Coordinates of C-alpha atoms and ligand atoms in Angstrom, one line a residue:
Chain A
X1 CA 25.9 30.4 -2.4
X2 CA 22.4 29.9 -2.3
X3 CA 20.4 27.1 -1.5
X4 CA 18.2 25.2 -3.5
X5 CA 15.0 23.5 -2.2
X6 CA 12.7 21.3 -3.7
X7 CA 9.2 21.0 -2.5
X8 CA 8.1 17.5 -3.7
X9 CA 5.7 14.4 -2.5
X10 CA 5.1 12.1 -5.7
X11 CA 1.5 12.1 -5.0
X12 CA -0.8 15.1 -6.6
X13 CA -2.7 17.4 -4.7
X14 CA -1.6 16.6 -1.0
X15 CA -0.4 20.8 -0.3
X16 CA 3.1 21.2 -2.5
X17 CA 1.7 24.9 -4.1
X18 CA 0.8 25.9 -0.9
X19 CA 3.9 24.9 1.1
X20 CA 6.3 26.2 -1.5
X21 CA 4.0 29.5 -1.8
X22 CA 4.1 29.7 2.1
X23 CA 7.3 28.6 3.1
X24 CA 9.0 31.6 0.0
X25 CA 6.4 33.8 1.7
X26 CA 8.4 33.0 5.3
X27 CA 11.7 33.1 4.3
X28 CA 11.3 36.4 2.3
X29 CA 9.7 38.2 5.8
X30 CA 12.4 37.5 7.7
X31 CA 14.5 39.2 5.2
X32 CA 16.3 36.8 2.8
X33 CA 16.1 37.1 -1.1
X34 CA 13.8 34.2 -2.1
X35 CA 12.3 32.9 -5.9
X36 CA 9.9 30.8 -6.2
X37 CA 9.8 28.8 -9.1
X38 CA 6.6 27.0 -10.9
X39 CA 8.4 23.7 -12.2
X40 CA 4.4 22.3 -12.3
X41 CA 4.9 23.1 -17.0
X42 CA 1.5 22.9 -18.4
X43 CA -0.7 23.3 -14.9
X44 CA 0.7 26.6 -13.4
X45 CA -0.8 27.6 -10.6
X46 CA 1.7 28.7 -8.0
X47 CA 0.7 32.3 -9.4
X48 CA -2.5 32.1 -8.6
X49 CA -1.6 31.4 -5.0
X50 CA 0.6 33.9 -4.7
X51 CA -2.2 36.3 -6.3
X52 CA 0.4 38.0 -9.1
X53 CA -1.1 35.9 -12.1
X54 CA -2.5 39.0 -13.9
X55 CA 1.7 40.3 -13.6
X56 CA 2.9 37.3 -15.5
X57 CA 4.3 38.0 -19.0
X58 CA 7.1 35.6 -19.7
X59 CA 7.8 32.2 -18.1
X60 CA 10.3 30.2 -17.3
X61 CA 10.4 28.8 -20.5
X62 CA 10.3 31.7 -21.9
X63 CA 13.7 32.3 -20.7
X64 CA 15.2 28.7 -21.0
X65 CA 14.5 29.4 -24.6
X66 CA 16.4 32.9 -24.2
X67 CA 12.9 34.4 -25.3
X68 CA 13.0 36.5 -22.9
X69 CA 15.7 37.6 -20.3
X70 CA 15.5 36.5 -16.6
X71 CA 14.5 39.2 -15.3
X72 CA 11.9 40.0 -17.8
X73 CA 10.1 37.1 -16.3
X74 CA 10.6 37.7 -12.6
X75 CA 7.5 38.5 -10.5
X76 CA 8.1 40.6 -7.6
X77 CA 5.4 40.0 -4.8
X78 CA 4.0 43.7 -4.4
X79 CA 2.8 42.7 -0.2
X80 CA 6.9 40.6 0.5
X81 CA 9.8 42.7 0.0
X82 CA 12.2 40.3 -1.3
X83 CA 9.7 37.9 -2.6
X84 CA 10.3 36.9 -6.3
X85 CA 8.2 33.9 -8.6
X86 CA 9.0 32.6 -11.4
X87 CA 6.1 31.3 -12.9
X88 CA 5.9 28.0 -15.4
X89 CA 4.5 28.2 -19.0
X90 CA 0.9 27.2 -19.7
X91 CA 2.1 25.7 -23.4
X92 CA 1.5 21.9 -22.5
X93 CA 4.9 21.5 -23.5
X94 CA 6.8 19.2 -20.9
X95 CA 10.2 18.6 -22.0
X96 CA 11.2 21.6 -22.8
X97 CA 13.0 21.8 -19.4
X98 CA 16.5 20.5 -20.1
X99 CA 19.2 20.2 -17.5
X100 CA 21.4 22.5 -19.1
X101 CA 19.0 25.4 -19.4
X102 CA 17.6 25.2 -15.6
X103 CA 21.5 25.1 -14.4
X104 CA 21.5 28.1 -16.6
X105 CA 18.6 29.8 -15.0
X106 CA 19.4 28.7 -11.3
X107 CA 23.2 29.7 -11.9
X108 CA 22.2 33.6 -12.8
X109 CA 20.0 33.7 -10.0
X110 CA 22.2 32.8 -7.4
X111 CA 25.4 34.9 -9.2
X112 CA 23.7 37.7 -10.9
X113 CA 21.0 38.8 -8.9
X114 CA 21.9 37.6 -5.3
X115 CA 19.3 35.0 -4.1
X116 CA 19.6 33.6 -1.0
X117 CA 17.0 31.1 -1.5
X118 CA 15.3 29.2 -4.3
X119 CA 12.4 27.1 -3.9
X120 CA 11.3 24.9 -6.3
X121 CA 7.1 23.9 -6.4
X122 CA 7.7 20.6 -8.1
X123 CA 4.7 18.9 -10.3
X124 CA 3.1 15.4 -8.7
X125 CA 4.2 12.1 -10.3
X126 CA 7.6 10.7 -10.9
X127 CA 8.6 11.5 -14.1
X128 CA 10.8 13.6 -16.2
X129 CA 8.9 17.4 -14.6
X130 CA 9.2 16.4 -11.0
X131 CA 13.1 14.7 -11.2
X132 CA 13.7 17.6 -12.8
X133 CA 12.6 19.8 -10.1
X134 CA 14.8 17.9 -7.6
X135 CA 17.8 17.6 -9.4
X136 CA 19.4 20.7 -8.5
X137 CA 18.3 20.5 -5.3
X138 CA 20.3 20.8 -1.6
X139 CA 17.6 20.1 0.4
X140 CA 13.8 18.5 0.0
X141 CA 10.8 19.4 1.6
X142 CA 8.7 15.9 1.2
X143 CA 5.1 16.5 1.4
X144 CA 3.2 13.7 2.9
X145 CA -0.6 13.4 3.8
X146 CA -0.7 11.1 6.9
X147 CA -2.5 8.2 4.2
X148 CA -0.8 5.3 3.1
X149 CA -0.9 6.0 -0.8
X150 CA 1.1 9.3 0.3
X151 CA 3.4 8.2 2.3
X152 CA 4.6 5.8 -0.7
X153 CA 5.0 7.8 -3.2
X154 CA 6.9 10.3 -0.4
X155 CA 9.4 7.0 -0.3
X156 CA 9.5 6.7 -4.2
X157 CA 10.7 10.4 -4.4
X158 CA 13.1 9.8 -1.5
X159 CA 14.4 7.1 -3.2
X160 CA 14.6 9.1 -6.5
X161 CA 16.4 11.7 -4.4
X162 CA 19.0 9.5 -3.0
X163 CA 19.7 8.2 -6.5
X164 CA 18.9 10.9 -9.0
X165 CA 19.6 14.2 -7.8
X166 CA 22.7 15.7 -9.3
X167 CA 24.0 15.2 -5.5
X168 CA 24.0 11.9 -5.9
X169 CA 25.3 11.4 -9.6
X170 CA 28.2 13.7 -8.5
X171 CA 28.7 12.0 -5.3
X172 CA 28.7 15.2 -3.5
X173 CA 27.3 14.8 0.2
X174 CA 23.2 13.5 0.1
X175 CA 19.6 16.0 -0.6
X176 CA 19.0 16.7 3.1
X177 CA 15.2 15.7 3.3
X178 CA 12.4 17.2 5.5
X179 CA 9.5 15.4 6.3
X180 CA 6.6 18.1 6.3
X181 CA 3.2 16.4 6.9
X182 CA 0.0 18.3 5.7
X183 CA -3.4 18.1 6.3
X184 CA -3.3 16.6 9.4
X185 CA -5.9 16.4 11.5
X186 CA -5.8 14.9 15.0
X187 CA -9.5 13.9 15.2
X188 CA -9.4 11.7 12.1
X189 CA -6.6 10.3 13.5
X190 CA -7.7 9.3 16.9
X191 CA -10.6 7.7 15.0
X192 CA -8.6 5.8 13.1
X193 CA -9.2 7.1 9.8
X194 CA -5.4 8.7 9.3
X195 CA -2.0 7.6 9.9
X196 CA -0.5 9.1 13.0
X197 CA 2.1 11.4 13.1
X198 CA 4.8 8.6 14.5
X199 CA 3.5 6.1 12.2
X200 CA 4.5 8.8 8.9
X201 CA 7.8 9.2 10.9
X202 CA 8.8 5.7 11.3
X203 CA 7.7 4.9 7.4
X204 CA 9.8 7.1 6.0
X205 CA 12.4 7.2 8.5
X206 CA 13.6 11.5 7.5
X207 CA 13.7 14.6 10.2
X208 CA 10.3 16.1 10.9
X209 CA 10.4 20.1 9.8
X210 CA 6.4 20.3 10.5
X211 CA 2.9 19.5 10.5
X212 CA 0.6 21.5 9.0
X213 CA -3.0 21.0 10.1
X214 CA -5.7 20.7 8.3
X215 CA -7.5 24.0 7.8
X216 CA -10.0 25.7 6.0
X217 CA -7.9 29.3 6.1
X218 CA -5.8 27.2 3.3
X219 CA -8.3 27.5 0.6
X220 CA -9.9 30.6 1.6
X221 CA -6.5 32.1 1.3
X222 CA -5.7 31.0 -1.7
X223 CA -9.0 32.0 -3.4
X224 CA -7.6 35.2 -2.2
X225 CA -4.1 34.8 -4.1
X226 CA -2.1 35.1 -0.2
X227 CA 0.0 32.7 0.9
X228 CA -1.7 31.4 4.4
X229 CA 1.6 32.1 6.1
X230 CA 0.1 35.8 6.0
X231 CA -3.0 35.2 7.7
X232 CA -1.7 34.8 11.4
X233 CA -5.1 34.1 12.7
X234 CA -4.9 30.7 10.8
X235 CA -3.5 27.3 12.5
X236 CA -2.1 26.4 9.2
X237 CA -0.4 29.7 8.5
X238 CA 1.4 29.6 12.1
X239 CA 2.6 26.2 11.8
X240 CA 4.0 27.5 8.4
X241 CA 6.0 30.2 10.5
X242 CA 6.6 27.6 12.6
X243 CA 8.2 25.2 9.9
X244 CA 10.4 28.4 8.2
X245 CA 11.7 28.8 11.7
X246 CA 13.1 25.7 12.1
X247 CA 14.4 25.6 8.5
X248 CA 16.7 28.4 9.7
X249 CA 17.6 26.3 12.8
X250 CA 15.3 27.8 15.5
X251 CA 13.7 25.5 18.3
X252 CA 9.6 25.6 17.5
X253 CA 7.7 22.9 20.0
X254 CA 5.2 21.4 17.4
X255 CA 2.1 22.7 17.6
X256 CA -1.9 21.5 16.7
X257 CA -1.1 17.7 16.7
X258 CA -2.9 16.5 19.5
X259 CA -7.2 17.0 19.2
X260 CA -8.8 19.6 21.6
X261 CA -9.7 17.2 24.1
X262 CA -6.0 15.8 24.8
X263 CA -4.5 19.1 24.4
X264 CA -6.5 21.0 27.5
X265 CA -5.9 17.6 29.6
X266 CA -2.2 18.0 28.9
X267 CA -2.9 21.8 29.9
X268 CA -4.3 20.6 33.1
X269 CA -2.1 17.7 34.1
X270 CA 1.0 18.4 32.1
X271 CA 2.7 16.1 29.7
Chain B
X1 CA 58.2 -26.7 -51.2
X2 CA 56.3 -23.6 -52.5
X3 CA 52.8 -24.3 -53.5
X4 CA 52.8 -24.1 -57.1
X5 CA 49.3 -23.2 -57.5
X6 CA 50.1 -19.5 -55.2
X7 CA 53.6 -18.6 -56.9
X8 CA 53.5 -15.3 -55.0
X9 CA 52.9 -16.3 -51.6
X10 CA 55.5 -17.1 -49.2
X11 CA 56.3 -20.4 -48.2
X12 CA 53.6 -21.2 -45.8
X13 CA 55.3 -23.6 -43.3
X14 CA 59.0 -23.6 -44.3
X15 CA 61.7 -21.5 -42.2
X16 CA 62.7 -18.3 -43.0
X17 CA 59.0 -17.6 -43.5
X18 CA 58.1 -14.1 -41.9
X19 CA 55.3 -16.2 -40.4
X20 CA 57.0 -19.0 -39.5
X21 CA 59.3 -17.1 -37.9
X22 CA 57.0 -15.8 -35.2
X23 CA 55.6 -19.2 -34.2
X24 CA 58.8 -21.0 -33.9
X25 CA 58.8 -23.2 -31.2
X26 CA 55.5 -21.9 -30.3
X27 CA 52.6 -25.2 -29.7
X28 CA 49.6 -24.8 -32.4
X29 CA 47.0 -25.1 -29.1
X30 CA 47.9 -23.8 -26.3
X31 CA 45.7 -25.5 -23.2
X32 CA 44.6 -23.9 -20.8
X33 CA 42.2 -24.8 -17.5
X34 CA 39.0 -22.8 -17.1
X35 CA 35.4 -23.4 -15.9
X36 CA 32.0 -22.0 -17.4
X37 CA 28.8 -21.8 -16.1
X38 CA 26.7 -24.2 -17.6
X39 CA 23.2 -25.3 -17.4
X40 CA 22.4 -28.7 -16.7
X41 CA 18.6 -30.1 -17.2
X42 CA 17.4 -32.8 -15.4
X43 CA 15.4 -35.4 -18.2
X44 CA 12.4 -36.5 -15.6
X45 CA 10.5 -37.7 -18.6
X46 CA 11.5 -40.3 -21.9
X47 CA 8.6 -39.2 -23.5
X48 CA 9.4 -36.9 -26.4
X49 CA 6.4 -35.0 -26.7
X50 CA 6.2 -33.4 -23.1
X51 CA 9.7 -32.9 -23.6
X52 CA 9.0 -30.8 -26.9
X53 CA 6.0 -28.8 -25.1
X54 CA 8.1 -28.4 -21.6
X55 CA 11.1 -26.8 -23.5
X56 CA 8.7 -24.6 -25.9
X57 CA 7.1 -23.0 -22.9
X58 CA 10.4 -22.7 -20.8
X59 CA 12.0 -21.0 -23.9
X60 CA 8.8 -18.7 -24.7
X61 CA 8.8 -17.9 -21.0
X62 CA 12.9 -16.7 -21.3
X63 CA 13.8 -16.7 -24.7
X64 CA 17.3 -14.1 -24.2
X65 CA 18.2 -16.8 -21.4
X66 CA 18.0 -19.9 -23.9
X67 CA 19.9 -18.6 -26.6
X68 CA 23.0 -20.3 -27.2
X69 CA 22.9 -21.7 -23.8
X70 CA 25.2 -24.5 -23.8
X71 CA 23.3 -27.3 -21.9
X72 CA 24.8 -30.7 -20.0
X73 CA 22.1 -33.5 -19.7
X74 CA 21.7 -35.3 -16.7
X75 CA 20.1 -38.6 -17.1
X76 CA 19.6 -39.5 -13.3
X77 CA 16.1 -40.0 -13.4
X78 CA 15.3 -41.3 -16.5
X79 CA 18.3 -44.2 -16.2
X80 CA 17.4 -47.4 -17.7
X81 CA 14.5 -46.1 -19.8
X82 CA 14.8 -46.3 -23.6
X83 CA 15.2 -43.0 -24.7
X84 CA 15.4 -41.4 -28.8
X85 CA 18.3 -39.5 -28.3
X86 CA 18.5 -37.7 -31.8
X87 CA 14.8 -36.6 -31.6
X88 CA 16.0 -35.2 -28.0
X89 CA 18.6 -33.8 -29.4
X90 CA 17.1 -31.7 -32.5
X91 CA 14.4 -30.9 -30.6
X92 CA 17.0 -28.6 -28.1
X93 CA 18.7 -27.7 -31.2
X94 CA 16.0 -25.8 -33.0
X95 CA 15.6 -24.0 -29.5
X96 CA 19.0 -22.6 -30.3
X97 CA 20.1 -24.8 -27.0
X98 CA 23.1 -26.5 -27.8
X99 CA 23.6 -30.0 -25.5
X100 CA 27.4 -30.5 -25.0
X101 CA 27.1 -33.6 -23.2
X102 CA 25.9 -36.1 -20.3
X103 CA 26.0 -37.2 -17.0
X104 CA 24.5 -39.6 -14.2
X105 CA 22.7 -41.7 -17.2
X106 CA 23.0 -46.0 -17.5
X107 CA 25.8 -47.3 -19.8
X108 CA 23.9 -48.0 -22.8
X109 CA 22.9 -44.1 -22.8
X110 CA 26.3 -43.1 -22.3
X111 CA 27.6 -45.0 -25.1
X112 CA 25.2 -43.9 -27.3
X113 CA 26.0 -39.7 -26.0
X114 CA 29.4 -41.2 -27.1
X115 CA 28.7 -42.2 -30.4
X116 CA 26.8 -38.9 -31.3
X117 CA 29.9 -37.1 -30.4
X118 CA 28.4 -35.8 -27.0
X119 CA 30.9 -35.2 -24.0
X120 CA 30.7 -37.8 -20.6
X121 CA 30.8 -36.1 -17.9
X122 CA 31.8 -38.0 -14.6
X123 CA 28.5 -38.7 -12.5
X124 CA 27.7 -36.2 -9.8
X125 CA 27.7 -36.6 -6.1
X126 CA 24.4 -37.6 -5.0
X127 CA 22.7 -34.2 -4.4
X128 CA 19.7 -32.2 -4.7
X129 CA 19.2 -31.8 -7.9
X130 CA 18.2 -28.0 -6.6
X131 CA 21.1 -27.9 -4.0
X132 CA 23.1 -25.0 -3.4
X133 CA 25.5 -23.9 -6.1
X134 CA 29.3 -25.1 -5.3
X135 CA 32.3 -22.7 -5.3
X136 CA 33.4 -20.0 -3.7
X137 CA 31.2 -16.9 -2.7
X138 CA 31.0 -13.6 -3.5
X139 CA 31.6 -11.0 -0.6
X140 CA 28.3 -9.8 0.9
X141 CA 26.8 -6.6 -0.1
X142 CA 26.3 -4.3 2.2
X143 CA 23.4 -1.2 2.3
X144 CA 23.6 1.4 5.3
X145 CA 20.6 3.3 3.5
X146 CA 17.1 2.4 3.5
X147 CA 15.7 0.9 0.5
X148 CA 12.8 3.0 -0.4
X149 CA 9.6 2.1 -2.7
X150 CA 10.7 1.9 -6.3
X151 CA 14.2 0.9 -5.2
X152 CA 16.1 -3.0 -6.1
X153 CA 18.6 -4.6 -4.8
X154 CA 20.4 -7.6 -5.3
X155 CA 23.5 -9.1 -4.3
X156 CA 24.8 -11.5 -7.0
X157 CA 26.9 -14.3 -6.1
X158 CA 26.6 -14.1 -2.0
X159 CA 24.7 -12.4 1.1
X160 CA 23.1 -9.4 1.2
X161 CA 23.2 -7.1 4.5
X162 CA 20.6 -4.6 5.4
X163 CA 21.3 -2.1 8.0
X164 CA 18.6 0.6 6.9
X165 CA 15.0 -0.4 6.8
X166 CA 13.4 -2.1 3.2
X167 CA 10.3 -0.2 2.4
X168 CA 7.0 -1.4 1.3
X169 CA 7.2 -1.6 -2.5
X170 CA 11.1 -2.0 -2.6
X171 CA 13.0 -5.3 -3.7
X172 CA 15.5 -7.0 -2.0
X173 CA 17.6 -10.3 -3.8
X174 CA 20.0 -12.2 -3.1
X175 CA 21.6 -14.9 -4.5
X176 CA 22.5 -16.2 -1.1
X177 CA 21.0 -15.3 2.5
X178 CA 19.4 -11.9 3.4
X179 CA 20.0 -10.1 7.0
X180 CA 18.4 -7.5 7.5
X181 CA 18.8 -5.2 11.0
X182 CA 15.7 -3.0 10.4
X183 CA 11.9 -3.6 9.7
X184 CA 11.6 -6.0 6.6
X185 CA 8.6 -4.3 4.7
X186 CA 9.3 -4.7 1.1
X187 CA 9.6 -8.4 -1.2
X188 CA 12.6 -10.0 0.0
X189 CA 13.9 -13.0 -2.0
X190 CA 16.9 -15.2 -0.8
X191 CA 18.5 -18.0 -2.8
X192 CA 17.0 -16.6 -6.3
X193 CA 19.3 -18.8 -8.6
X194 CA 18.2 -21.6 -6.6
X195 CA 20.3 -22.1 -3.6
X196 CA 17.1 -24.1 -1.1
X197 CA 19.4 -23.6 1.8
X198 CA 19.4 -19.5 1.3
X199 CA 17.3 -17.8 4.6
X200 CA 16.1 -14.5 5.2
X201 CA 16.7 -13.2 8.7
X202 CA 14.9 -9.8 9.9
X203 CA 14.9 -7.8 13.2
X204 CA 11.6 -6.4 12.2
X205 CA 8.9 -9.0 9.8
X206 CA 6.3 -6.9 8.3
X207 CA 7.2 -7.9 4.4
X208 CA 5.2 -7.9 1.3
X209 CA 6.7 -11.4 -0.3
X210 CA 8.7 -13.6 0.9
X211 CA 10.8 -16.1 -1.3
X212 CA 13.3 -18.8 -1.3
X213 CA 14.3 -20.5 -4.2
X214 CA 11.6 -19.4 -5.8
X215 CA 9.2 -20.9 -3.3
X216 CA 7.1 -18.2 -1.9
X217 CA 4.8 -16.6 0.4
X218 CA 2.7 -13.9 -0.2
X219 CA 1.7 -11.5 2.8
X220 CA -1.4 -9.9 1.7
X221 CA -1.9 -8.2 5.0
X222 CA 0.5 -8.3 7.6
X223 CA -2.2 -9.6 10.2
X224 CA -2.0 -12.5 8.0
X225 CA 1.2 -13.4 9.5
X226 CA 1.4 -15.1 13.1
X227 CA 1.4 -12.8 16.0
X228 CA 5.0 -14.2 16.6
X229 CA 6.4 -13.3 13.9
X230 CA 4.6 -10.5 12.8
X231 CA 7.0 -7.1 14.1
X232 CA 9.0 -9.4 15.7
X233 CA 12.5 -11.1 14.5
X234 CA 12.3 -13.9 12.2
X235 CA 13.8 -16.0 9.8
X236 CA 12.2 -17.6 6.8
X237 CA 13.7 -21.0 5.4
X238 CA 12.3 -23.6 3.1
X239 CA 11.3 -27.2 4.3
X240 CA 11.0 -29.1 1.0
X241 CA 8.8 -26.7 -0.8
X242 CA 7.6 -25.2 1.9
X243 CA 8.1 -21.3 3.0
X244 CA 8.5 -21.5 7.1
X245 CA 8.4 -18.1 8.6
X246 CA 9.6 -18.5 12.4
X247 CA 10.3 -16.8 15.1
X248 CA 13.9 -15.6 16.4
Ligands
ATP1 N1 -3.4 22.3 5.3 C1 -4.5 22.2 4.4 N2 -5.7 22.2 4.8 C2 -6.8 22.2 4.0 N3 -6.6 22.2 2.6 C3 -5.4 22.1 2.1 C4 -4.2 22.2 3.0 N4 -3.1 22.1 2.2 C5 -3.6 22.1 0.9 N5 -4.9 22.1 0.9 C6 -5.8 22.1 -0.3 O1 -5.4 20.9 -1.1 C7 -5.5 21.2 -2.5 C8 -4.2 20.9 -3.2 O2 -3.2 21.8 -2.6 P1 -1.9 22.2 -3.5 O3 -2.4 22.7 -4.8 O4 -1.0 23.0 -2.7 O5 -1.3 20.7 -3.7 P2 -0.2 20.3 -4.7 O6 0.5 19.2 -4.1 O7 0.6 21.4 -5.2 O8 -1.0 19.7 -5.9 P3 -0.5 19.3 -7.4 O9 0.1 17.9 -7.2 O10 -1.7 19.2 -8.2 O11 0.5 20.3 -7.8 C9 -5.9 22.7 -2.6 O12 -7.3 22.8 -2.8 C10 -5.5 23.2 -1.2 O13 -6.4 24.3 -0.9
MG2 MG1 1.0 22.1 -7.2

């Protein structure tokens, strides 16, 4: 059976494309069938991340619609073997997503053509697009930004999740949430300027899957249309490896958390 | 006798009536104990105009709650004072308020609730007006989850126990105390149909709002609150009207 994962935060903009781009990206190399699907109707851009826009010809709703047949609409990533998208429709059409057709959709691609994992890239907000991106789900990858405004709306959705999910209204055992925090950067926190890392933690009160620094490789790569997990020369791409890793239960130390100066202390004095 | 003017009906009250036949025996009213929640209002004031503007803002403020709300009248502080009943009366009337009777009010008002065909009702205890409701209470409700932004919860009737931690922007009610074994970050409001004795108890204060009885604090910025308190275990109780937040 596959596993469904939701990568949500509420808030707009604070790294959901790129985590769900990246974290598809690091399941698929290490050899498991993975889709990624756009559930951001309207403002698609996961395909631009993952540099296959010019491939798309049908959409998801294209396919809720039975406009098109599933795999019709499938993207396969031509640099990931076992790397699929599913990209959202630009038609500004939100509610065209009904319950019944996703279960459809998710249903063939778990029985028909064998995925092991699907991720969804959920739109910001709280409404109908993103409870509709987590209500299938198994397990949530919360987004956060180490600011207060984030860290809310991460609660909100955790709340939602808790509540709304078809878990939860079928009583079946809770979402499994992930705290993943993005855009960190240690500097701004020592100065006061960001939430630490333990104050994120103890807000929201989930398992920490990652931190992703903040990086400049992130846009550059997806000007390029590659998920940053590819670039292994970039911090925010290795903590991305990091973070699939211990999705699949491996033991990753956390990485880039501390600033320069604290980390070669700790390299002299240990600690 | 069979009621000439309905030849084809059956006897109406006679035996061998099909009817008849099932009540046999049977009392016409059957009586039967049983207890309602009313509303009682407390008259501070004689003077029919206030009264008039009070109950037209009260009503505007809540007008689902006032519908048909049957109404008991207590008369404690305005005993003695010469009163226009009927003018009170219609006045609560055409709020769709319907007064069923009166209590703690001097004889002559009594006799006059009397005479309009209003119930007596014994006089209370002496008690806050605002005290605690009587009876027996509900069993508390109990949360092992945090309550996250977004979220309410309220325990009607009783206590409400808090094991996970009450986020900021959350909402947590009850109708009697609150306990809660986790940072307090949310609005938190004890007593909320009016019980003044109601507390709220925390391991952890950092909340938003703090109410009792509807008396409240608001925490604007959690430096605002005294370093013993703030982070630390508290409770929060009224003193008259008063919110005091101390330490535990
Ligand atoms: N770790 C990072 N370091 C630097 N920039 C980042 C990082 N993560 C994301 N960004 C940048 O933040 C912006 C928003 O990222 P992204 O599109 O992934 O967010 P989103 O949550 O999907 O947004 P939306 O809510 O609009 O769907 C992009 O410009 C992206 O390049
Ligand atoms: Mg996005």
């Amino acid at each position: 059976m596959a596993k469904i994962i939701v990568v949500t935060s509420g808030k707009g903009g604070v790294g959901k494309t790129t985590t769900s781009a990246s974290f598809g990206a690091g399941l698929a190399l290490r050899g498991h069938k993975t889709v990624v699907v756009d559930f951001d109707i309207g403002l698609r851009n996961l395909d631009l991340i993952m540099g296959c826009e010019r491939r798309v010809v049908y959409d998801f709703v294209n396919v809720i619609n039975k406009d098109a047949r599933l795999n019709q609409a499938l993207v396969r990533d031509k640099r990931v073997e076992h790397l699929y998208m599913l990209p959202a429709s630009q038609t500004r059409d939100k509610d065209v997503l009904t319950r019944e057709g996703v279960d459809r959709v998710f249903h063939e691609l778990q029985q028909e053509l064998g995925f092991e994992y699907i991720v969804c890239d959920s739109p910001a907000g709280i409404e109908k697009g993103a409870r509709m991106a987590l209500y299938f789900a198994d397990e949530a990858i919360v987004v956060t930004n180490p600011e207060i405004a984030s860290v809310r709306d991460s609660d909100r959705i955790l709340g939602i999740l808790s509540a709304n999910s078809r878990r939860a209204e079928e009583g079946m055992e809770p979402v499994k949430p992930y705290l993943l925090v993005t855009r960190y950067n240690p500097d701004r926190v020592e100065q006061g300027e960001m939430l630490s890392l333990e104050t994120v933690k103890e807000l929201l009160g989930i398992p920490l899957i990652g931190v992703i620094p903040e990086s400049e490789s992130v846009l550059n790569a997806s000007n390029l249309g590659t998920p940053v997990i590819l670039d292994e020369k970039s911090k925010a791409g290795v903590a991305y490896s990091d973070v699939v890793d211990r999705f699949l239960g491996e033991n990753r130390p956390l990485r880039f958390i501390s600033t320069e100066r604290t980390s070669l202390l700790r390299r002299f004095f240990g600690g | 006798m069979p009621d000439p003017s309905r030849p084809n009906q059956p006897p109406r009250d006679g035996v061998g009536s099909p009817r008849a036949f099932h009540v046999v025996g049977q009392p016409a009213l059957i009586f039967k104990g049983s207890s309602f929640p009313l509303t009682v209002a407390h008259l501070t004031t004689v003077d029919a105009e206030r009264i008039e503007r009070d109950l037209t803002t009260k009503v505007a403020q809540a007008p689902a709650f006032f519908q048909d709300t049957a109404l008991v009248l207590d008369f404690h502080a305005i005993e003695g004072q010469p009163l226009n009943f009927r003018a009170l009366l219609d006045s609560l009337r055409t709020h769709g308020v319907h007064p069923l009777g009166v209590r703690n009010g001097d004889a002559s008002q009594m006799a006059e609730a009397r005479s309009l065909g209003l119930a007596v009702f014994p006089p209370s205890r002496k008690e806050d007006p605002r005290a605690a409701p009587q009876g027996v209470r509900a069993k508390p409700k109990l949360m092992t989850h945090p309550v996250r932004s977004g979220q309410q919860v309220y325990a009607a009737g009783g206590d409400l126990v808090l094991l996970g931690m009450v986020n900021a922007g959350s909402e947590v009610l009850a109708d009697g105390n609150i306990h809660c074994y986790a940072p307090l970050r949310g609005r938190a409001m004890a007593g909320v149909s009016g019980d003044v004795e109601a507390r709220i108890f925390t391991y952890c204060l950092e909340a938003e709002f703090l109410s009792v009885a509807g008396c409240y604090r608001m925490v604007e910025d959690i430096r605002d609150l005294p370093a013993d308190v703030r982070s630390k275990p508290a409770q929060i109780y009224l003193s008259g009207e008063r919110v005091v937040i101390e330490a535990i």
